[in-house]
Tab-separated table of C-alpha atoms in Angstrom:
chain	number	residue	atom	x	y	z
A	1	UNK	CA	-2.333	-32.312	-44.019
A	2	UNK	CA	-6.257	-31.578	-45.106
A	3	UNK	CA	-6.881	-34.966	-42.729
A	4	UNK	CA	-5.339	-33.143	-40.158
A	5	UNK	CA	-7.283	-29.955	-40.463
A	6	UNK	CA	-10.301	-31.611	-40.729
A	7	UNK	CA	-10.125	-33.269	-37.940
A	8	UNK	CA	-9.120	-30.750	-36.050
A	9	UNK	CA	-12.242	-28.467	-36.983
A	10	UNK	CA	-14.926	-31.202	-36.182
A	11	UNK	CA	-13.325	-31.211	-32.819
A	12	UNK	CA	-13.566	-27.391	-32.579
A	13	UNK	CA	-16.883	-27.831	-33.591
A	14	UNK	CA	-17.764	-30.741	-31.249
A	15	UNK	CA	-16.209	-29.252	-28.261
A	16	UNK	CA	-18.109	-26.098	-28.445
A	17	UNK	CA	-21.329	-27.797	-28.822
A	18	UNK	CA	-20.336	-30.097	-25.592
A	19	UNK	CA	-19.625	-26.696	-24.135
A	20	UNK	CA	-22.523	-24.594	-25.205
A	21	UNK	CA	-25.180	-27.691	-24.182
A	22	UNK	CA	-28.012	-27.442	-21.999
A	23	UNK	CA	-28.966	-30.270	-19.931
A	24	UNK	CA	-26.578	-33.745	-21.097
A	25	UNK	CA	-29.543	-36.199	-20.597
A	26	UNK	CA	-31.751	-34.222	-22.204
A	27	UNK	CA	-29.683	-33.388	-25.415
A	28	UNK	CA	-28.904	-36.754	-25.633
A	29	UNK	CA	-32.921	-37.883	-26.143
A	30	UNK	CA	-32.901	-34.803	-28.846
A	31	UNK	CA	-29.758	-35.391	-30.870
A	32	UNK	CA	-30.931	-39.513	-30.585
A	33	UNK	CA	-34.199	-39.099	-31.572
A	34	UNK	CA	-35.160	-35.660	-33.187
A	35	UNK	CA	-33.676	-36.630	-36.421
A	36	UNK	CA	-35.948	-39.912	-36.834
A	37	UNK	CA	-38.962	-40.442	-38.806
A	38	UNK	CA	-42.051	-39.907	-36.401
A	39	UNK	CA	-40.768	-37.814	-33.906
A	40	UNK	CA	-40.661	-33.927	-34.234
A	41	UNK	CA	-38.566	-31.227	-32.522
A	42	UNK	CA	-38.473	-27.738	-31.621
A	43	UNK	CA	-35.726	-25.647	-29.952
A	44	UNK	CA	-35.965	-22.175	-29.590
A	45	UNK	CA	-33.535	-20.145	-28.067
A	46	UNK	CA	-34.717	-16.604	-26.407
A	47	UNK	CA	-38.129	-17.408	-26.922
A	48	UNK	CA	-39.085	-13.738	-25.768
A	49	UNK	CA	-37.489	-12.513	-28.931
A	50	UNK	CA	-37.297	-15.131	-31.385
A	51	UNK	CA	-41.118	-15.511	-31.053
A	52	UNK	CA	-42.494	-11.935	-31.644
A	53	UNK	CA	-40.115	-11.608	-34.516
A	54	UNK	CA	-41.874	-14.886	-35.843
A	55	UNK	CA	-45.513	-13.085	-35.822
A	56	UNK	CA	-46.603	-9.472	-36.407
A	57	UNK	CA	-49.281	-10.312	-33.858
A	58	UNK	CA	-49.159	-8.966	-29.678
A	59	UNK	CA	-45.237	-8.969	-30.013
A	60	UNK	CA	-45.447	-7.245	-27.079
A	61	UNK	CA	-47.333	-9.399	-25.288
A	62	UNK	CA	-45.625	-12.538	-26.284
A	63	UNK	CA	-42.186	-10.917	-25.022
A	64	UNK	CA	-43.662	-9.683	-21.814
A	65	UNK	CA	-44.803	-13.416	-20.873
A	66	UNK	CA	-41.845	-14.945	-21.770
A	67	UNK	CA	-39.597	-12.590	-20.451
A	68	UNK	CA	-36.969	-14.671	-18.465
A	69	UNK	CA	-37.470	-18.080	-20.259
A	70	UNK	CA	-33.728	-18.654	-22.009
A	71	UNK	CA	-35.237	-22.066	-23.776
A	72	UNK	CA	-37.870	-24.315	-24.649
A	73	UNK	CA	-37.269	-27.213	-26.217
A	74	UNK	CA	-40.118	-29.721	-27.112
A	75	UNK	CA	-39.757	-33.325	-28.040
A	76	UNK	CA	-42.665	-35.431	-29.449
A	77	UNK	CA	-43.304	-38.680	-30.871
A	78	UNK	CA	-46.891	-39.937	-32.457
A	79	UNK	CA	-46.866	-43.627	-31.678
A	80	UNK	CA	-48.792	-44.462	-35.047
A	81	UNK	CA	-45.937	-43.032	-37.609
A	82	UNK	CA	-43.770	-44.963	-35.239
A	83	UNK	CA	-42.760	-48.498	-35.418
A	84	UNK	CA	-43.151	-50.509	-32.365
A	85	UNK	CA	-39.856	-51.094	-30.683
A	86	UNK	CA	-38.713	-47.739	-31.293
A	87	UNK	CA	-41.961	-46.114	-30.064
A	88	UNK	CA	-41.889	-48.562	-26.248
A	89	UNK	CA	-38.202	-47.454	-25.979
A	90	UNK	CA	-38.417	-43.747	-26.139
A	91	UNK	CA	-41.627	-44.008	-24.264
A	92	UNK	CA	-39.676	-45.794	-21.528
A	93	UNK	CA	-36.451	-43.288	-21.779
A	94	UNK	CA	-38.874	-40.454	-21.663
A	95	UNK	CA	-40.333	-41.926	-18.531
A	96	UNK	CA	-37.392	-42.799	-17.006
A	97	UNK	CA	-35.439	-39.872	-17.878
A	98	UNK	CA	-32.799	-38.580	-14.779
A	99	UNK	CA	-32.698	-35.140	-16.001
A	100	UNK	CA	-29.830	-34.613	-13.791
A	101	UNK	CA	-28.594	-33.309	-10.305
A	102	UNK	CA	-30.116	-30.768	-9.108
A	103	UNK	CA	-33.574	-31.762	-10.401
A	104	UNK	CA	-36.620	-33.036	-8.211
A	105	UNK	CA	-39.459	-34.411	-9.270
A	106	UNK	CA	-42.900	-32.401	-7.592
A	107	UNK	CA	-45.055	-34.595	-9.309
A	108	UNK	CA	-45.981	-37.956	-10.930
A	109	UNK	CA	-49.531	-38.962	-12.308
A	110	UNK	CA	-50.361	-42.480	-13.784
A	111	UNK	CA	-53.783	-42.595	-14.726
A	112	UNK	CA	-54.690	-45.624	-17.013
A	113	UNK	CA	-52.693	-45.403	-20.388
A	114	UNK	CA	-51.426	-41.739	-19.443
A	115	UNK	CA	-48.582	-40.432	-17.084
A	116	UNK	CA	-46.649	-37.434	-16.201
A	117	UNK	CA	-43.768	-36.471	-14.498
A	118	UNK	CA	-43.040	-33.015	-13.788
A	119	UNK	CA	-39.107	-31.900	-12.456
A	120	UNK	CA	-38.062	-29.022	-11.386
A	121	UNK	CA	-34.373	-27.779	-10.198
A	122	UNK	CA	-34.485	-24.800	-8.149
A	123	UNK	CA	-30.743	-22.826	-8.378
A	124	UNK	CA	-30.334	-20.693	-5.687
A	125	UNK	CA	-33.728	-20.033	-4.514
A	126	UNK	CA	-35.508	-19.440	-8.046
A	127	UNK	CA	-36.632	-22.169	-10.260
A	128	UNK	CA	-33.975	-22.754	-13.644
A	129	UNK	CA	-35.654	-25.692	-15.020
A	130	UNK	CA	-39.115	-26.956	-15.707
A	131	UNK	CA	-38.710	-30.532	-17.053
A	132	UNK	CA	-42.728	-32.539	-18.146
A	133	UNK	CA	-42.586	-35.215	-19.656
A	134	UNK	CA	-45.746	-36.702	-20.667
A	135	UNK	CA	-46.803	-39.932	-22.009
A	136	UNK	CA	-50.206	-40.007	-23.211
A	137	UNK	CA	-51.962	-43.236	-25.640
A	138	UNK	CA	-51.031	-42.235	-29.081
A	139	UNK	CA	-48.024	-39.296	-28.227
A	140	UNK	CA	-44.829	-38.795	-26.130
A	141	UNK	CA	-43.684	-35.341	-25.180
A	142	UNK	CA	-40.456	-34.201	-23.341
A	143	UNK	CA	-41.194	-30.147	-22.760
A	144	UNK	CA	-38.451	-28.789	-21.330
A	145	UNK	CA	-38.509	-24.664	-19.988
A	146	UNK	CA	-34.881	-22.927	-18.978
A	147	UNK	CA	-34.278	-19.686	-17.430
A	148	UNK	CA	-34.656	-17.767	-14.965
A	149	UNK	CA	-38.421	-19.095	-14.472
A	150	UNK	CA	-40.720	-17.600	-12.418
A	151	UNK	CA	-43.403	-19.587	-11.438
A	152	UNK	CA	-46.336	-17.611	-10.625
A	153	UNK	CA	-45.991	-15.814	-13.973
A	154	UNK	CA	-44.930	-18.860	-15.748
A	155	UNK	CA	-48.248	-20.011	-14.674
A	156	UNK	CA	-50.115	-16.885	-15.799
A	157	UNK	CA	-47.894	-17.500	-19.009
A	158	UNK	CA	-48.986	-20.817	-19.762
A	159	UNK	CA	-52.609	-19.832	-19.194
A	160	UNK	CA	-52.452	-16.345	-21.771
A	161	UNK	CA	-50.327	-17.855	-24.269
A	162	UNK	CA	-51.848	-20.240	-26.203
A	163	UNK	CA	-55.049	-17.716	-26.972
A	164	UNK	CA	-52.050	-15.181	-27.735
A	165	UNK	CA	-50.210	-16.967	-30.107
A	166	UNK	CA	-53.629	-19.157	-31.861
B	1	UNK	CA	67.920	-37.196	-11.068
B	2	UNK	CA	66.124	-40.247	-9.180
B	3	UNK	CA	62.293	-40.140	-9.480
B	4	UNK	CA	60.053	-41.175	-7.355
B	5	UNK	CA	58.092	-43.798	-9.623
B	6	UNK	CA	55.146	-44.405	-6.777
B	7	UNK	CA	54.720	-40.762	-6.547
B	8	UNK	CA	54.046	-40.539	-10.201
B	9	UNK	CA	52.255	-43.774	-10.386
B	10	UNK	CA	49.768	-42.109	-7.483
B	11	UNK	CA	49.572	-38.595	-9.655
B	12	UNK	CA	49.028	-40.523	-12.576
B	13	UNK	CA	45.714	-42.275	-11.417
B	14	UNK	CA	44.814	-39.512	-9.338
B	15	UNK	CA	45.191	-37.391	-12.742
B	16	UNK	CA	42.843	-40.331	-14.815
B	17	UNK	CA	40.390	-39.414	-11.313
B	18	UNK	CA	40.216	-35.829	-12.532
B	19	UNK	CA	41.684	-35.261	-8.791
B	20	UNK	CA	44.726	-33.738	-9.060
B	21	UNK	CA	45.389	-30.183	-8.730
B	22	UNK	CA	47.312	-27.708	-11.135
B	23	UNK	CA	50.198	-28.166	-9.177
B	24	UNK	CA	50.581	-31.645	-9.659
B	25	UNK	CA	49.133	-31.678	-13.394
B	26	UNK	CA	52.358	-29.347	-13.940
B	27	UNK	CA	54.584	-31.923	-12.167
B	28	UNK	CA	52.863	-34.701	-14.486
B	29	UNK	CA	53.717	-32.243	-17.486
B	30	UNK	CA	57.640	-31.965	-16.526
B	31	UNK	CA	58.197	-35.545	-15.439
B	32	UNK	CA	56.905	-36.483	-19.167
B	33	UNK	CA	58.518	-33.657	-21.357
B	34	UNK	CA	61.812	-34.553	-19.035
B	35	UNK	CA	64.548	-37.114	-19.927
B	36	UNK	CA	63.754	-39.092	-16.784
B	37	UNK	CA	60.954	-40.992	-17.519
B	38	UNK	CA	60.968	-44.460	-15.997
B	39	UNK	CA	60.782	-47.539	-18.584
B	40	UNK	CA	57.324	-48.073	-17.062
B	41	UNK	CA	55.714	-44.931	-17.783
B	42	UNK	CA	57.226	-44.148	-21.502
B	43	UNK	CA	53.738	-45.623	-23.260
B	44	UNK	CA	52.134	-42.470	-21.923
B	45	UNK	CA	55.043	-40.025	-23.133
B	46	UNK	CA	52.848	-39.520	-26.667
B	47	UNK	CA	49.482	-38.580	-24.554
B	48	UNK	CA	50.982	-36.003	-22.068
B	49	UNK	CA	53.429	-34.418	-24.537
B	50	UNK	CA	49.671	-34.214	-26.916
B	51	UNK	CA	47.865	-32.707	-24.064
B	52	UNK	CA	50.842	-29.964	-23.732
B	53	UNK	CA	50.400	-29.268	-27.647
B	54	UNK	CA	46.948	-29.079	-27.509
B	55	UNK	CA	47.138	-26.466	-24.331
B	56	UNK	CA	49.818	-24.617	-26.356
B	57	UNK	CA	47.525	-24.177	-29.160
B	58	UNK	CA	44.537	-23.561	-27.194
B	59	UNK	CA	45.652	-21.395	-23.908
B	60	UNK	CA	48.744	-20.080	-24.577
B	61	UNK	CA	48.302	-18.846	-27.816
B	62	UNK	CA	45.684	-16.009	-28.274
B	63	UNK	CA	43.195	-18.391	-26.873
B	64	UNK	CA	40.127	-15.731	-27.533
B	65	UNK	CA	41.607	-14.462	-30.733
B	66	UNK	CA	41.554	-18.581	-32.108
B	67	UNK	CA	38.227	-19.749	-30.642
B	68	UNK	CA	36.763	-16.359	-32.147
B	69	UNK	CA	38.272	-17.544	-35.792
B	70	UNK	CA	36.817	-20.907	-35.205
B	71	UNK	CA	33.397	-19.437	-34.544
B	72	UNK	CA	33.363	-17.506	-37.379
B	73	UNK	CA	34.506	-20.298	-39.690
B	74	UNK	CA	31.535	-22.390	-38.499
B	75	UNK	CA	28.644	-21.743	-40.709
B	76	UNK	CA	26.461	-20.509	-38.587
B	77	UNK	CA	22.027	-21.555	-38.837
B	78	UNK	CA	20.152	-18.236	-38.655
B	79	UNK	CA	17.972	-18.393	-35.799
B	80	UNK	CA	14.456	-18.262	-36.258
B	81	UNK	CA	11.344	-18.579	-33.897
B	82	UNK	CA	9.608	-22.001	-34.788
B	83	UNK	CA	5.959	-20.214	-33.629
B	84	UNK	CA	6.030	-19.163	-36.876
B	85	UNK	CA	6.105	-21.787	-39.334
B	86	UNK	CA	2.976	-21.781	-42.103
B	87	UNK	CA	1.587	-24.515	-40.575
B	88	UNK	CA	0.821	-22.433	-37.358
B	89	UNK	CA	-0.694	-19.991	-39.276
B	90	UNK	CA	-3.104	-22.157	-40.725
B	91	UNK	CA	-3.895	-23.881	-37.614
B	92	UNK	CA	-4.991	-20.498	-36.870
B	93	UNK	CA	-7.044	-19.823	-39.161
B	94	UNK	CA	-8.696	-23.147	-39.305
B	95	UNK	CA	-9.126	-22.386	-35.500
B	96	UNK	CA	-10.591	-19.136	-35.837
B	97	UNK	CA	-13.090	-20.763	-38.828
B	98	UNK	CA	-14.011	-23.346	-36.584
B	99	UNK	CA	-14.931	-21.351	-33.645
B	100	UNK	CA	-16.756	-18.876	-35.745
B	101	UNK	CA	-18.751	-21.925	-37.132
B	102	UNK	CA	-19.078	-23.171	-33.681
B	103	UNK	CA	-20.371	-19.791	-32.805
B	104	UNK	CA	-22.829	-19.270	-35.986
B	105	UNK	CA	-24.102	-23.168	-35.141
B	106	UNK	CA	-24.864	-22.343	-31.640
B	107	UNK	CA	-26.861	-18.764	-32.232
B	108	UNK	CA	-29.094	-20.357	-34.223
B	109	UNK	CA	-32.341	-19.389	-32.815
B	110	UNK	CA	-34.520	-21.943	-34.048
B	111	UNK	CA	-33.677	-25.795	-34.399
B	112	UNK	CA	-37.172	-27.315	-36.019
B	113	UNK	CA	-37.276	-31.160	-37.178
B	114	UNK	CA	-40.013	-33.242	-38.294
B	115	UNK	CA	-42.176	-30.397	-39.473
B	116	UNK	CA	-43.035	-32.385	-42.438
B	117	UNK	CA	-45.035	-30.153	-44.572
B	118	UNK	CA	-45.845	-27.763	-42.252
B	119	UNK	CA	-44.724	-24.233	-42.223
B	120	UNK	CA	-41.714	-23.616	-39.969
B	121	UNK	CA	-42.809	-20.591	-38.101
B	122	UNK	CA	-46.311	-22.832	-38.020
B	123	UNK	CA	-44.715	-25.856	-36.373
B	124	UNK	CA	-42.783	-23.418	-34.223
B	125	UNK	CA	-45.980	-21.868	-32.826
B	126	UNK	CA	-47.836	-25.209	-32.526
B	127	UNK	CA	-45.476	-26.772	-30.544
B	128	UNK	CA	-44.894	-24.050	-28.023
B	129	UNK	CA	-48.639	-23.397	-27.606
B	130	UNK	CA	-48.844	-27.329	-26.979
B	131	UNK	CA	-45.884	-26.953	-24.526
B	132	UNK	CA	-48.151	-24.216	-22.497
B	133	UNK	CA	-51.601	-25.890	-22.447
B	134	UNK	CA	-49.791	-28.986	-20.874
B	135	UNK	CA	-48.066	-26.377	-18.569
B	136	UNK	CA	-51.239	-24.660	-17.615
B	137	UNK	CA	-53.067	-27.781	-17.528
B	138	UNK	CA	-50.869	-29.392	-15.510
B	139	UNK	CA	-50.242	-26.955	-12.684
B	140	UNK	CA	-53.766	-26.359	-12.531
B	141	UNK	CA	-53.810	-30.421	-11.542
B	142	UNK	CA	-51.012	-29.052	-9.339
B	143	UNK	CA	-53.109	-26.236	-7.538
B	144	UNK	CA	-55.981	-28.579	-7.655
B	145	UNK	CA	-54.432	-31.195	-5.669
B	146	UNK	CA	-53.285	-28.567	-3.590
B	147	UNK	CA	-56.671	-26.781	-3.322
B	148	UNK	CA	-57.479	-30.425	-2.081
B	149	UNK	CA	-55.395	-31.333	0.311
B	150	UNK	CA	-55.890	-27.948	1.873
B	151	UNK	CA	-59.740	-28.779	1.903
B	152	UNK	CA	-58.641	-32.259	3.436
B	153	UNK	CA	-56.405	-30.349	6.127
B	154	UNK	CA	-59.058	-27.909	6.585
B	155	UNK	CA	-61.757	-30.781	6.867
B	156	UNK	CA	-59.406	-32.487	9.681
B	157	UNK	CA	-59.103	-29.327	11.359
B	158	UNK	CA	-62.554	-28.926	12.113
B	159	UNK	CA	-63.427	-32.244	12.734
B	160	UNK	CA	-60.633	-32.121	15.619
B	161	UNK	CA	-62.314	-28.859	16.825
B	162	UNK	CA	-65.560	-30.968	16.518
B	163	UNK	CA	-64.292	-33.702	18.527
B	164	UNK	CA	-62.524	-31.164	21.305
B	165	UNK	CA	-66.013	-29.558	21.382
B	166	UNK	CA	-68.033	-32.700	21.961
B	167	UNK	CA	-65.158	-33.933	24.592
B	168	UNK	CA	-65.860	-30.233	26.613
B	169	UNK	CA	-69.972	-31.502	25.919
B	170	UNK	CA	-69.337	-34.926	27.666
B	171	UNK	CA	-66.784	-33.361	30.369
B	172	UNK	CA	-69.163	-30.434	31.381
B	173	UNK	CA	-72.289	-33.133	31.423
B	174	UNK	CA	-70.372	-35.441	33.777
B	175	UNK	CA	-69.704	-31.952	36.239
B	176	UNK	CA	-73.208	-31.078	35.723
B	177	UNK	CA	-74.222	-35.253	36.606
B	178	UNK	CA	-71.456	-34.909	39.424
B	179	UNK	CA	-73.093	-31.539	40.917
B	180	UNK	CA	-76.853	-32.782	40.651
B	181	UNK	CA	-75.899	-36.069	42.961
């Protein structure tokens, strides 16, 4: 009888997650990787509260730029703490990620040992998700923005809120 | 009294058919419970004259009044719902746990790994300020590109005005050639 239970809460569980996820592909690269020694991993959901309530410092500021962003979710792997065929694979899943339908990709840059991809999907007229991966000599990232994005201030964002939050 | 032994032979199968009406069932019934019955149909004397006790008992004799007695005798199995067995109610529950889990699991705000020795809330603000200097620098190579391929149209632009305007040059020299001879 406690077999039965059990398994019937891990499905409870397991269903709700499948329910409550973001982006398949993407999940999939976190919950494969994020766990492993080498690679690091943040998630934040809300961003334009869970951040201010992290710092006592331009709260107001921080929400106001964020306002609209649902998630980030960062993915990273430094290809020294890495061993090797571990590191070329997620290098080449990263690359090659299909983030899904929906998604186009506005721009691709190979420039010696470093590359970048940069997806968007536009839902109904306004921009959902920002998808970058980038592939650099020594470090991976997947970066991945969801929302309701806008990209003029997401711009203005990314340029104010790294001297915000230093 | 001379029966007809075809007659009955035809009732009789039509009555093992389930055809025959009450009429003819009550002929059947007379022809057995009667002296008359021919040698060949006295084997099935004991069924029909069975059938007529059974009725008796049955029909004729407070029919309702019996088949209420025999109810009652029966021990009868209480009805209850099967919805709401123990077991359902903690499938409930554990369904209710479960979602609340779910739930709780889900609202987590923050999901940080690999931090090593780093401060959470540290990690947390490292990583998204990385995640916005790639932005920023990236769609600046964005507008840049942009910025240059608008130069580059731009550039075109003028050097097709350039060319139109040298064209009108050589046109309005060959008038001016044309008008001279």
């Amino acid at each position: 009888m406690i077999y039965k239970y059990t398994l019937l809460l891990i499905f409870i569980i397991f269903s709700s997650n499948l329910v409550f996820a973001q982006n398949k592909n993407i999940d999939k690269l976190f919950s494969k990787y994020s766990n492993t020694n080498g690679f690091s991993s943040v998630q934040l959901k809300d961003p334009g509260k869970t951040l201010p309530n992290m710092t006592k410092r331009n709260q107001k500021e921080i929400k106001e730029l964020l306002d609209g962003v649902e998630h980030i979710k960062v993915l990273s792997m430094e290809d020294d703490k890495v061993q090797k065929p571990t590191s070329e694979q997620f290098r080449e899943e990263v690359m090659n990620l299909q983030p899904g339908e929906g998604f186009k990709e506005i721009f691709s840059v190979k420039d010696g040992g470093n590359a970048l991809k940069m997806h968007i999907k536009d839902n109904n007229g306004s921009v959902s998700d920002l998808l970058m991966l980038v592939s650099e000599e020594k470090k991976v990232t997947l970066i991945w923005f969801n929302g309701k994005l806008d990209l003029e201030k997401l711009t203005k964002s990314a340029s104010m809120l790294p001297n915000i939050l230093k | 009294m001379k029966v007809d032994t075809q007659f009955i032979d035809e009732l009789i199968e039509k009555y093992y058919e389930c055809e025959t009406t009450l009429e003819e069932e009550k002929i059947l019934q007379e022809y057995f419970t009667s002296d008359n019955v021919a040698p060949e149909h006295k084997y099935l004397i004991p069924q029909f004259i069975y059938y007529e006790e059974e009725k008796e008992l049955l029909f004729l004799n407070n029919f309702d009044e019996k088949m209420k007695q025999i109810l009652d005798d029966t021990p009868q199995k209480r009805f209850t719902l099967k919805l709401f067995t123990p077991w359902i109610y903690s499938a409930v529950a554990i369904l209710i746990i479960g979602f609340g889990i779910s739930l709780i699991l889900n609202n987590k705000k923050v999901i940080v790994t690999g931090n090593g020795d780093i401060d959470k809330n540290e990690f947390v603000f490292q990583k998204t300020i990385y995640a916005f200097e790639q932005l920023s620098k990236n769609l600046e190579i964005t507008d840049q590109n942009l910025d240059h391929l608008q130069k580059v149209s731009y550039g075109l632009n003028q050097l097709n005005q350039l060319k139109q305007l040298e064209n009108l040059k050589y046109i309005n020299k060959l008038i001016n050639n044309s008008e001279s001879q």
